[in-house]
PDB file of C-alpha atoms in Angstrom:
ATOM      1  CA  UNK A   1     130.022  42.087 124.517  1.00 54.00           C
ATOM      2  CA  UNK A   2     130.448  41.698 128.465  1.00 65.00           C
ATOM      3  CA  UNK A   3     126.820  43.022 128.565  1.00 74.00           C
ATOM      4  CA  UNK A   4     125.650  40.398 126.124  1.00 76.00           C
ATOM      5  CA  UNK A   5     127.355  37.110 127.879  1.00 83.00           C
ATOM      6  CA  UNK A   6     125.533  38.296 130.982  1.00 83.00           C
ATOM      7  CA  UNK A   7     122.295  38.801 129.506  1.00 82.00           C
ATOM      8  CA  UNK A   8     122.944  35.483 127.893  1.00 87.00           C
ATOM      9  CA  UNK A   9     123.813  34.203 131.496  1.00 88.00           C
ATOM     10  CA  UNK A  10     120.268  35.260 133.102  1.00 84.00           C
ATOM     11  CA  UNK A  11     118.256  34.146 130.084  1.00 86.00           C
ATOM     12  CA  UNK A  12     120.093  30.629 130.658  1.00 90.00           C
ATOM     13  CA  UNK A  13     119.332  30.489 134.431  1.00 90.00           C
ATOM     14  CA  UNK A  14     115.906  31.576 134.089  1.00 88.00           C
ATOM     15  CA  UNK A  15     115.041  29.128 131.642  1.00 90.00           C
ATOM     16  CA  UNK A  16     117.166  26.231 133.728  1.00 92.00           C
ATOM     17  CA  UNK A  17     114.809  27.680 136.753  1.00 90.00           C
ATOM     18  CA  UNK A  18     111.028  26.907 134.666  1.00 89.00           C
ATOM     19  CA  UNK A  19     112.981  23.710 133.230  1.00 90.00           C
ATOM     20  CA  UNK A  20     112.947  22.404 136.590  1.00 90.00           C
ATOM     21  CA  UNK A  21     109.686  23.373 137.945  1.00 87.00           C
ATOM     22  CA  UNK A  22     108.220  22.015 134.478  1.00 87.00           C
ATOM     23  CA  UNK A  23     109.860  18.622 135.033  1.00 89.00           C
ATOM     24  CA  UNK A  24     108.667  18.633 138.548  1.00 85.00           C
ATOM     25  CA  UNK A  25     105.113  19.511 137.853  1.00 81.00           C
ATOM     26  CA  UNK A  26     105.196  17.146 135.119  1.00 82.00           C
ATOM     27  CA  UNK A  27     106.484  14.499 137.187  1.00 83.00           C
ATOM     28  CA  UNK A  28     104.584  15.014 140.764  1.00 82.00           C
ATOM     29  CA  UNK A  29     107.888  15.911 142.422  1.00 84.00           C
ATOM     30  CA  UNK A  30     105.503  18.252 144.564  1.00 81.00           C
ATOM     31  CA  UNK A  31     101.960  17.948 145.701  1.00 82.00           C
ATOM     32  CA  UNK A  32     100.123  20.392 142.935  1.00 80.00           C
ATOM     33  CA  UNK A  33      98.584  21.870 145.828  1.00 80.00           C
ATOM     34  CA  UNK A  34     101.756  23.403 147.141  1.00 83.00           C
ATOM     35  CA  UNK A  35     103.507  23.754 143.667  1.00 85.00           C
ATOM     36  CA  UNK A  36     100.799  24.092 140.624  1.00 90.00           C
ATOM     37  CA  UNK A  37     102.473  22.839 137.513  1.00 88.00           C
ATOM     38  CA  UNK A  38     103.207  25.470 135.103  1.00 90.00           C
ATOM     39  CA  UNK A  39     100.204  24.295 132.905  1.00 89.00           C
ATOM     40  CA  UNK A  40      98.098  24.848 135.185  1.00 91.00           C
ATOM     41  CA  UNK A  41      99.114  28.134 135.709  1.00 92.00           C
ATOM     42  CA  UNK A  42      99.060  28.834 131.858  1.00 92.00           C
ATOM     43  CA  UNK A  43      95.144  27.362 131.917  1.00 92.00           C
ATOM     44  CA  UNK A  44      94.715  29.712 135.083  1.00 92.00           C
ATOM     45  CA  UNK A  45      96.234  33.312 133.072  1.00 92.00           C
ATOM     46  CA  UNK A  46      93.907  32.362 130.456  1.00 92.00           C
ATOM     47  CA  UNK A  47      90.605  31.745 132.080  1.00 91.00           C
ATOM     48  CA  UNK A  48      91.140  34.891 134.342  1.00 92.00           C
ATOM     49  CA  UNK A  49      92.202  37.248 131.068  1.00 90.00           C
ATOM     50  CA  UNK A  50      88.956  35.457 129.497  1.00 89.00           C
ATOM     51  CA  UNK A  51      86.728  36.019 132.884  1.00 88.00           C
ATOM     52  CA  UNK A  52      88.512  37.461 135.672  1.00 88.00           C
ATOM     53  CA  UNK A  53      88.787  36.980 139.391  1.00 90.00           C
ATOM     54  CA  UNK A  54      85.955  38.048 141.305  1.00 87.00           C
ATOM     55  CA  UNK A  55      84.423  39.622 138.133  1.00 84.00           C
ATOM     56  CA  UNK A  56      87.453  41.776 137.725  1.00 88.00           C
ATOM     57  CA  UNK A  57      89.077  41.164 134.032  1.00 90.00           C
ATOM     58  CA  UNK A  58      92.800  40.388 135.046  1.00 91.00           C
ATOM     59  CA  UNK A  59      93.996  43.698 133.251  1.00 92.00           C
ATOM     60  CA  UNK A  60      91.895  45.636 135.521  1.00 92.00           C
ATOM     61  CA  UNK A  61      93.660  44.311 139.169  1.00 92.00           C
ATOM     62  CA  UNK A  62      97.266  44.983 137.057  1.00 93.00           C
ATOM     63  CA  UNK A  63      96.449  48.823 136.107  1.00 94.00           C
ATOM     64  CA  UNK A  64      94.472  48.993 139.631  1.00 92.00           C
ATOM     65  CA  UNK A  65      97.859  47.808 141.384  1.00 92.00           C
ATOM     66  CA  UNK A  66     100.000  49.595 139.278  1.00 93.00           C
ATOM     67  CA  UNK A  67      98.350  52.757 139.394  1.00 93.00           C
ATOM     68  CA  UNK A  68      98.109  52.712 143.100  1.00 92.00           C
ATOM     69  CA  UNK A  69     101.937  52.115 143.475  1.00 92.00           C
ATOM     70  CA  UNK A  70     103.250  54.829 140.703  1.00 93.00           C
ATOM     71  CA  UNK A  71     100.809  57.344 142.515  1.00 94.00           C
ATOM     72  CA  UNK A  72     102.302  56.744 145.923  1.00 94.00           C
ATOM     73  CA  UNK A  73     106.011  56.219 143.999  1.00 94.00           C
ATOM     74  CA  UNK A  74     105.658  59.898 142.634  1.00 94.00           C
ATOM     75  CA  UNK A  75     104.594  61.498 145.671  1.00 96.00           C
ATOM     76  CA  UNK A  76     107.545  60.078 147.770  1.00 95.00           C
ATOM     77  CA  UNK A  77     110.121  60.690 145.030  1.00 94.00           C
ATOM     78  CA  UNK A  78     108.867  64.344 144.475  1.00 95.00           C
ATOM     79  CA  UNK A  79     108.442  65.265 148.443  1.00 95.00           C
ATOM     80  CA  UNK A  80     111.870  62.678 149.744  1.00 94.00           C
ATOM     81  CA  UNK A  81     114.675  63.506 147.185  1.00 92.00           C
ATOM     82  CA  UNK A  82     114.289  67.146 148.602  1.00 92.00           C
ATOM     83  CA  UNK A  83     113.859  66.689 151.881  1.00 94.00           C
ATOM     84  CA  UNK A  84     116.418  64.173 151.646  1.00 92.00           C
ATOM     85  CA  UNK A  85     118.828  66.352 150.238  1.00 90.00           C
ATOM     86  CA  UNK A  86     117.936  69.563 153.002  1.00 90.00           C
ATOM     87  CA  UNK A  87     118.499  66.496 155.728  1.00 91.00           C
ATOM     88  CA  UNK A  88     122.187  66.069 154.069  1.00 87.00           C
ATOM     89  CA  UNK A  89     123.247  69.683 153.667  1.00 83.00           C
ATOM     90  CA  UNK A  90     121.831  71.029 157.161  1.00 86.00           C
ATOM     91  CA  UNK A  91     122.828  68.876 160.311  1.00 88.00           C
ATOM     92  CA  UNK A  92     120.570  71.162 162.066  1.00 92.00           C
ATOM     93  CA  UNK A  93     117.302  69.769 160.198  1.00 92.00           C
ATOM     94  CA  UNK A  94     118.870  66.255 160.144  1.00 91.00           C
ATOM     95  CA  UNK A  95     119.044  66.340 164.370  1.00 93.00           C
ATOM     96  CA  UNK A  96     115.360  67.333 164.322  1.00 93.00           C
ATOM     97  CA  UNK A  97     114.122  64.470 162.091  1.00 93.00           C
ATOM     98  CA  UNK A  98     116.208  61.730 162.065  1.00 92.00           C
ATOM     99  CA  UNK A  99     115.212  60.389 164.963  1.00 93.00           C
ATOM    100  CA  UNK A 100     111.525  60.366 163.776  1.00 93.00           C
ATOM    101  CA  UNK A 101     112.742  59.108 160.070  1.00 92.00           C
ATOM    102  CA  UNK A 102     115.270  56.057 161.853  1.00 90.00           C
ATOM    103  CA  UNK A 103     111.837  55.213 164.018  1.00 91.00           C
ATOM    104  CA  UNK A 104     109.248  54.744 161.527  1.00 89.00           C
ATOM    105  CA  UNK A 105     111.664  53.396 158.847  1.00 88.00           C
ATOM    106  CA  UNK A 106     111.881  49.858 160.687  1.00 86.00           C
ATOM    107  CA  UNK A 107     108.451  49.477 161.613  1.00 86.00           C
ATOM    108  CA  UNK A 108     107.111  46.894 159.572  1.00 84.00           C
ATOM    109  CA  UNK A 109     104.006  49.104 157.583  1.00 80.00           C
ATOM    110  CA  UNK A 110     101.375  46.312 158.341  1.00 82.00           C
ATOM    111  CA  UNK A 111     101.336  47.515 161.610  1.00 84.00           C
ATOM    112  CA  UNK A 112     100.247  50.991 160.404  1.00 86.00           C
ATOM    113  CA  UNK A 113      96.902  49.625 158.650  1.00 85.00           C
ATOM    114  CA  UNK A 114      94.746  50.231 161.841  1.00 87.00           C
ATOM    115  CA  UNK A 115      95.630  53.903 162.105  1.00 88.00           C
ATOM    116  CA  UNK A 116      95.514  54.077 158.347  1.00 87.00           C
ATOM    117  CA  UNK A 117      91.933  52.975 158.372  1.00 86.00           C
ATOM    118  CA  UNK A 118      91.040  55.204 161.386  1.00 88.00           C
ATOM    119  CA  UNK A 119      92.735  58.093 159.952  1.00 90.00           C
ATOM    120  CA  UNK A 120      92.026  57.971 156.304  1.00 88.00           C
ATOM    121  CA  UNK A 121      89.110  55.389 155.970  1.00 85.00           C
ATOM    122  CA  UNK A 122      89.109  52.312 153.856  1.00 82.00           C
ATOM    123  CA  UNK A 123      89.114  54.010 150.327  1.00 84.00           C
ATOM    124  CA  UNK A 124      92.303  54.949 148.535  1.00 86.00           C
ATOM    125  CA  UNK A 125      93.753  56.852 150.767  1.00 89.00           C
ATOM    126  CA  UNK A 126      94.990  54.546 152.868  1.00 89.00           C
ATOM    127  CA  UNK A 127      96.508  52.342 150.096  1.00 90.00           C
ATOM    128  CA  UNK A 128      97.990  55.509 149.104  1.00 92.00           C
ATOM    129  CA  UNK A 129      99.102  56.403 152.733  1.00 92.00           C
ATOM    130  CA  UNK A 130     100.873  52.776 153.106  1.00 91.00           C
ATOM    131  CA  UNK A 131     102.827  52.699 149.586  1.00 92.00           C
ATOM    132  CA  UNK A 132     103.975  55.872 150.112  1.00 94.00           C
ATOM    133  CA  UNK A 133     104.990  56.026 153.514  1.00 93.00           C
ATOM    134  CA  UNK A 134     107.365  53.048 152.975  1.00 91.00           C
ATOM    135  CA  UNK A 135     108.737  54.567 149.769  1.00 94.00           C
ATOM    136  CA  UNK A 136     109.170  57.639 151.717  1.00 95.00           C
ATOM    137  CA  UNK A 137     111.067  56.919 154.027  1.00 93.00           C
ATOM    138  CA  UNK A 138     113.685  54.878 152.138  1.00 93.00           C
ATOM    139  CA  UNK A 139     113.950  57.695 149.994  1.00 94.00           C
ATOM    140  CA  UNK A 140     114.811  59.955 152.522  1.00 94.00           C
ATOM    141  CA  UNK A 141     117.451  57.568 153.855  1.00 93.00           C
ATOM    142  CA  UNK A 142     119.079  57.121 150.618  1.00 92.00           C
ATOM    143  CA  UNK A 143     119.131  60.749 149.825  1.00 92.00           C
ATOM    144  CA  UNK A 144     120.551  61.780 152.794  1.00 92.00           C
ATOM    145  CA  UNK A 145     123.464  59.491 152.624  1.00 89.00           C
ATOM    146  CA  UNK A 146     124.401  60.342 148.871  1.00 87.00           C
ATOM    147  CA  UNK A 147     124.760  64.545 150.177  1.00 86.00           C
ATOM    148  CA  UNK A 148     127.146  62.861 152.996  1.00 81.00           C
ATOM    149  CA  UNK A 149     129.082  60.662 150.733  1.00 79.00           C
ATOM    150  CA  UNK A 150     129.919  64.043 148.858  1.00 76.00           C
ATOM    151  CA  UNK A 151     133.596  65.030 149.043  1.00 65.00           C
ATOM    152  CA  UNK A 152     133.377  68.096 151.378  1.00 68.00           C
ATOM    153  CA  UNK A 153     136.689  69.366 149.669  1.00 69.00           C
ATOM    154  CA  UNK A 154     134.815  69.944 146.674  1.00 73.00           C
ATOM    155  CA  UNK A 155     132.409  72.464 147.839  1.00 73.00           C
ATOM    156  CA  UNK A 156     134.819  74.113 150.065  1.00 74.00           C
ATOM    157  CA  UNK A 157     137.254  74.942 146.766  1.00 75.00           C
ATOM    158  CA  UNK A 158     133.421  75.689 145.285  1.00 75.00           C
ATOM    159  CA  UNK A 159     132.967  78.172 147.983  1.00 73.00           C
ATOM    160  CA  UNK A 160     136.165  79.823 147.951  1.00 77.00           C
ATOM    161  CA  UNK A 161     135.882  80.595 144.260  1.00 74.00           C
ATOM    162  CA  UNK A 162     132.281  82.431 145.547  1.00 74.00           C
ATOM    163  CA  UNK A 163     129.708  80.286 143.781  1.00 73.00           C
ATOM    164  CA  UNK A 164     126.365  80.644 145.166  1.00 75.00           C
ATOM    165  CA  UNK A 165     124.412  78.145 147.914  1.00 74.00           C
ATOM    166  CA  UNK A 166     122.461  77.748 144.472  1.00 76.00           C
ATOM    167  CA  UNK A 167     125.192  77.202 142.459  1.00 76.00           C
ATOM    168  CA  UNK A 168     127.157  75.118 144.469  1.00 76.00           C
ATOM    169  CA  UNK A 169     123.968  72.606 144.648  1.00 79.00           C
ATOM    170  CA  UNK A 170     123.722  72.811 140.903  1.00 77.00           C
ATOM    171  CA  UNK A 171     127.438  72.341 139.788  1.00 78.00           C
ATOM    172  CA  UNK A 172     128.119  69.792 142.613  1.00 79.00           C
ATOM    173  CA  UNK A 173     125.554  68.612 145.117  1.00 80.00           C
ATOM    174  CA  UNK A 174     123.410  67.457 142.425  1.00 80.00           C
ATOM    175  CA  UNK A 175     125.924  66.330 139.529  1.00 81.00           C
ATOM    176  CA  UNK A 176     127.661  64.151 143.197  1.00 82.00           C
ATOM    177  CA  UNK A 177     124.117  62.487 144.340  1.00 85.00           C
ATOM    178  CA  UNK A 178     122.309  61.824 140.992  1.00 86.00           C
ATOM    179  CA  UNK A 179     123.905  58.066 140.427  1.00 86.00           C
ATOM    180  CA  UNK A 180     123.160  57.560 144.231  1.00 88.00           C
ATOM    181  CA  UNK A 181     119.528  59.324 143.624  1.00 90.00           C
ATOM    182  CA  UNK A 182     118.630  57.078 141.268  1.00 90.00           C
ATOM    183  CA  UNK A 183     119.984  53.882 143.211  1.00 90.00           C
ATOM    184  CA  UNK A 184     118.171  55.015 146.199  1.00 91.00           C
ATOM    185  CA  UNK A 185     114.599  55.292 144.059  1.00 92.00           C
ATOM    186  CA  UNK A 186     115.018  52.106 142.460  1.00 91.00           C
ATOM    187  CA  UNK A 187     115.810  50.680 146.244  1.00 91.00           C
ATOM    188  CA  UNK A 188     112.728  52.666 147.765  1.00 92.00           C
ATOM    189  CA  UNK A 189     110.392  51.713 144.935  1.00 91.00           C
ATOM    190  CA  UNK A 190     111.475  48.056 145.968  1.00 88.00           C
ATOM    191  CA  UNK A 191     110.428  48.605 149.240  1.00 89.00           C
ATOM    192  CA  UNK A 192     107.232  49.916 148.425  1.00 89.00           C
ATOM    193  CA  UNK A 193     105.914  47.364 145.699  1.00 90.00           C
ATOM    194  CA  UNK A 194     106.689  45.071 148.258  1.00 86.00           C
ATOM    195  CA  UNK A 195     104.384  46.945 150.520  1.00 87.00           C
ATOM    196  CA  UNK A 196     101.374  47.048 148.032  1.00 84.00           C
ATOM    197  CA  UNK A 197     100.018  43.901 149.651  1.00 82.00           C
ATOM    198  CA  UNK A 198      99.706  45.299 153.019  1.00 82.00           C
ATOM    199  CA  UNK A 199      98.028  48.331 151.415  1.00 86.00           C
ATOM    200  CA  UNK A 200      95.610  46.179 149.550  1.00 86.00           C
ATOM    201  CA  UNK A 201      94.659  43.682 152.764  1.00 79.00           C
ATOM    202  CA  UNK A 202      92.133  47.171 153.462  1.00 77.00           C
ATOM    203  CA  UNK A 203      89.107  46.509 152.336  1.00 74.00           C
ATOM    204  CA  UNK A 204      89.941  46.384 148.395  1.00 80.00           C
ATOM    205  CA  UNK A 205      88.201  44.050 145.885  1.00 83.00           C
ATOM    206  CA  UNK A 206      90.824  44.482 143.449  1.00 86.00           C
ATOM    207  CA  UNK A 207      94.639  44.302 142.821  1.00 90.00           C
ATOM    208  CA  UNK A 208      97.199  42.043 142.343  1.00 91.00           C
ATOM    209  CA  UNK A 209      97.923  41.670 146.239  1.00 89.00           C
ATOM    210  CA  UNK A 210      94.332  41.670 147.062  1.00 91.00           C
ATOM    211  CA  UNK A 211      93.713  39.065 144.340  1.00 92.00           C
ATOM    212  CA  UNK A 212      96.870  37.038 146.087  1.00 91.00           C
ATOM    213  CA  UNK A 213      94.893  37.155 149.405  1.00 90.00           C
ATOM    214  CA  UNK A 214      92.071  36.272 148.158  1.00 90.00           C
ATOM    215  CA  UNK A 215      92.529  33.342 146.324  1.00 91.00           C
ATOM    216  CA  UNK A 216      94.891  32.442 149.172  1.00 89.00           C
ATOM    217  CA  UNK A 217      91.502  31.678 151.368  1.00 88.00           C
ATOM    218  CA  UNK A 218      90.566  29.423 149.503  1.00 89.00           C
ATOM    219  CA  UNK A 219      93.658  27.583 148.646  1.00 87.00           C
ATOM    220  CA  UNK A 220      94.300  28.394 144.793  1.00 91.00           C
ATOM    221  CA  UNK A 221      97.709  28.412 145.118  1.00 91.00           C
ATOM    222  CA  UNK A 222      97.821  28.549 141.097  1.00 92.00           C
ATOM    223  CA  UNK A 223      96.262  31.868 141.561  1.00 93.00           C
ATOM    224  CA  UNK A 224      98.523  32.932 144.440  1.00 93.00           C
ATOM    225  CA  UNK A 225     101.556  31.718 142.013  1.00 93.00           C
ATOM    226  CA  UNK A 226     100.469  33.768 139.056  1.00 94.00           C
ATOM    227  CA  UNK A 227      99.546  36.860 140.729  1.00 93.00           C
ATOM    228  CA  UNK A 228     103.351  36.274 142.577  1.00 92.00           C
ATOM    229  CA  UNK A 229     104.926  35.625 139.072  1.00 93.00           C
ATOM    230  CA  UNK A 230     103.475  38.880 138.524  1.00 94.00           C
ATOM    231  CA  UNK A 231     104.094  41.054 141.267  1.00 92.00           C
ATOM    232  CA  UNK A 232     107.615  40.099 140.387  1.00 91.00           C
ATOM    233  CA  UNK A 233     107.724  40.766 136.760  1.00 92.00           C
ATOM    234  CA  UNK A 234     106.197  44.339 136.978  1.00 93.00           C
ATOM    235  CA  UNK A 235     108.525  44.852 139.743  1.00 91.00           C
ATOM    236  CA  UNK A 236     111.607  43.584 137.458  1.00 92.00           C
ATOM    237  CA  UNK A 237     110.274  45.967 134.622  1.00 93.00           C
ATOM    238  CA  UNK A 238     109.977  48.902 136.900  1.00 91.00           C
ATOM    239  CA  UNK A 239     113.565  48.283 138.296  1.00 91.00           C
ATOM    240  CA  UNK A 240     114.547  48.180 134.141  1.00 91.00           C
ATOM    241  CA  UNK A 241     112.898  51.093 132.769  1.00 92.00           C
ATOM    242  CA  UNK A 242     114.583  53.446 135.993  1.00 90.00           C
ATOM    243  CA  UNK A 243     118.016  51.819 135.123  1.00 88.00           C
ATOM    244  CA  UNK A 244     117.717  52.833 131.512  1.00 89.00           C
ATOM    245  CA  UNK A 245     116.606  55.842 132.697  1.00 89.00           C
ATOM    246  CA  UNK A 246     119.902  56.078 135.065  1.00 86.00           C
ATOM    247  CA  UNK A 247     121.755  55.416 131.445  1.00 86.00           C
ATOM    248  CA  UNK A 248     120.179  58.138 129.777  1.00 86.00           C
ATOM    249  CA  UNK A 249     120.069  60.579 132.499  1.00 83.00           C
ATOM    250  CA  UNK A 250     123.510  59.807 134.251  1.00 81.00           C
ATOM    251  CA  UNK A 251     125.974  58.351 131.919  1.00 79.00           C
ATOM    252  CA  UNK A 252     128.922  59.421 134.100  1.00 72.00           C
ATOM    253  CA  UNK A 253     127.214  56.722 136.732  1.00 66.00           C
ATOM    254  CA  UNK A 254     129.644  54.130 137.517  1.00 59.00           C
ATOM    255  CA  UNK A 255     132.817  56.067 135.682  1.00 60.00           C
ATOM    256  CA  UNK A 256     136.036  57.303 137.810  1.00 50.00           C
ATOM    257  CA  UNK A 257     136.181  60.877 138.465  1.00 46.00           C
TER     258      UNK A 257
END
């Protein structure tokens, strides 16, 4: 029932949110030019699904956005939760590359395109190079902090009952960091949607950032506000589907011990 009032909550705010930028539209509150009414971006979605932007159908610059992002999203998950986790359970290899990891993390990752271009070109790879690397990096972060945040009593009482390094990470290193796991990807993947912009300011012709960019130039801010509304929603949708799969995969998340 709690879980229903608050849904009931959001819905309510959301629609008070569009209520007001309706009315405002409607009644030329704003200069269209800096606010487009929300008609206007309802003719816009449907005379870009019917011819595109830049001869690229709408759907297209979604999956070509998307598809870039869970790429680079998959690659930092699979290569950061582990090294993450070696960073939390081995000071030794934590002194080696923290420093590196608490240097790069900061920088902001537009500053990275001109090495990404000399390095890897203008093709995929650095889009690829720029998603991930943010994502990355936060995922390290986060990973490293759950192993610390584990209760060092527990695997001492684990070790003196002579479980394994293998089963100690099994039975209590893992079970421990999963809920923070999961709260660190769904941080990280934050991060690096946020980052897909940057990625797609190198020399792309498609995507939803590129497509924000683009029409930026040339002042269609009804463009820029859909492709924003956007960017937002598949980020909201993303940041769903990994909390039910938190639910499914964690359910002692959130409980006391």
């Amino acid at each position: 029932m709690r879980t229903f009032y608050q849904v009931m909550i959001s819905a309510t705010s959301v629609a008070l949110f569009f209520g007001v930028w309706f009315v405002a539209g409607e009644r030329q509150w704003v200069d269209p030019l800096l606010l487009p009414t929300l008609a206007e971006i309802g003719e816009t979605t449907a005379e870009l699904m019917r011819d595109g932007y830049r001869q690229v159908p709408l759907w297209e610059h979604i999956a070509v956005s998307l598809s870039r992002a869970l790429a680079a999203f998959s690659a930092a998950i699979i290569t950061g939760v582990p090294l993450g986790l070696l960073m939390g359970l081995s000071p030794p290899v934590a002194a080696v590359l923290n420093p590196f990891v608490q240097f790069l993390r900061p920088l902001p990752k537009i500053a990275l395109i001109p090495l990404a271009v000399v390095w890897l070109g203008i093709g995929e790879s650095s889009k690829f190079f720029l998603i991930f690397i943010a994502t990355f990096l936060s995922v390290v972060v986060g990973a490293t902090a759950a192993v610390a945040r584990i209760g060092r009593t527990r695997i001492r009482v684990a070790q003196t009952l002579g479980a394994t390094p293998g089963q100690i990470f099994l039975r209590v290193v893992l079970p421990d960091t999963l809920p923070e796991l999961f709260t660190t990807v769904r941080l990280s993947i934050g991060v690096g949607w946020t980052s897909l912009i940057a990625a797609e300011m190198v020399a792309a012709t498609s995507g939803l950032g590129w497509m924000v960019i683009n029409a930026s130039s040339y002042l269609r801010t009804d463009i820029v506000m859909l492709g924003i509304l956007l960017l937002g929603g598949i980020g909201y949708l993303l940041d769903l589907l990994l909390v039910g799969l938190q639910k499914a995969l964690v359910p002692w998340a959130g409980r006391d011990a």
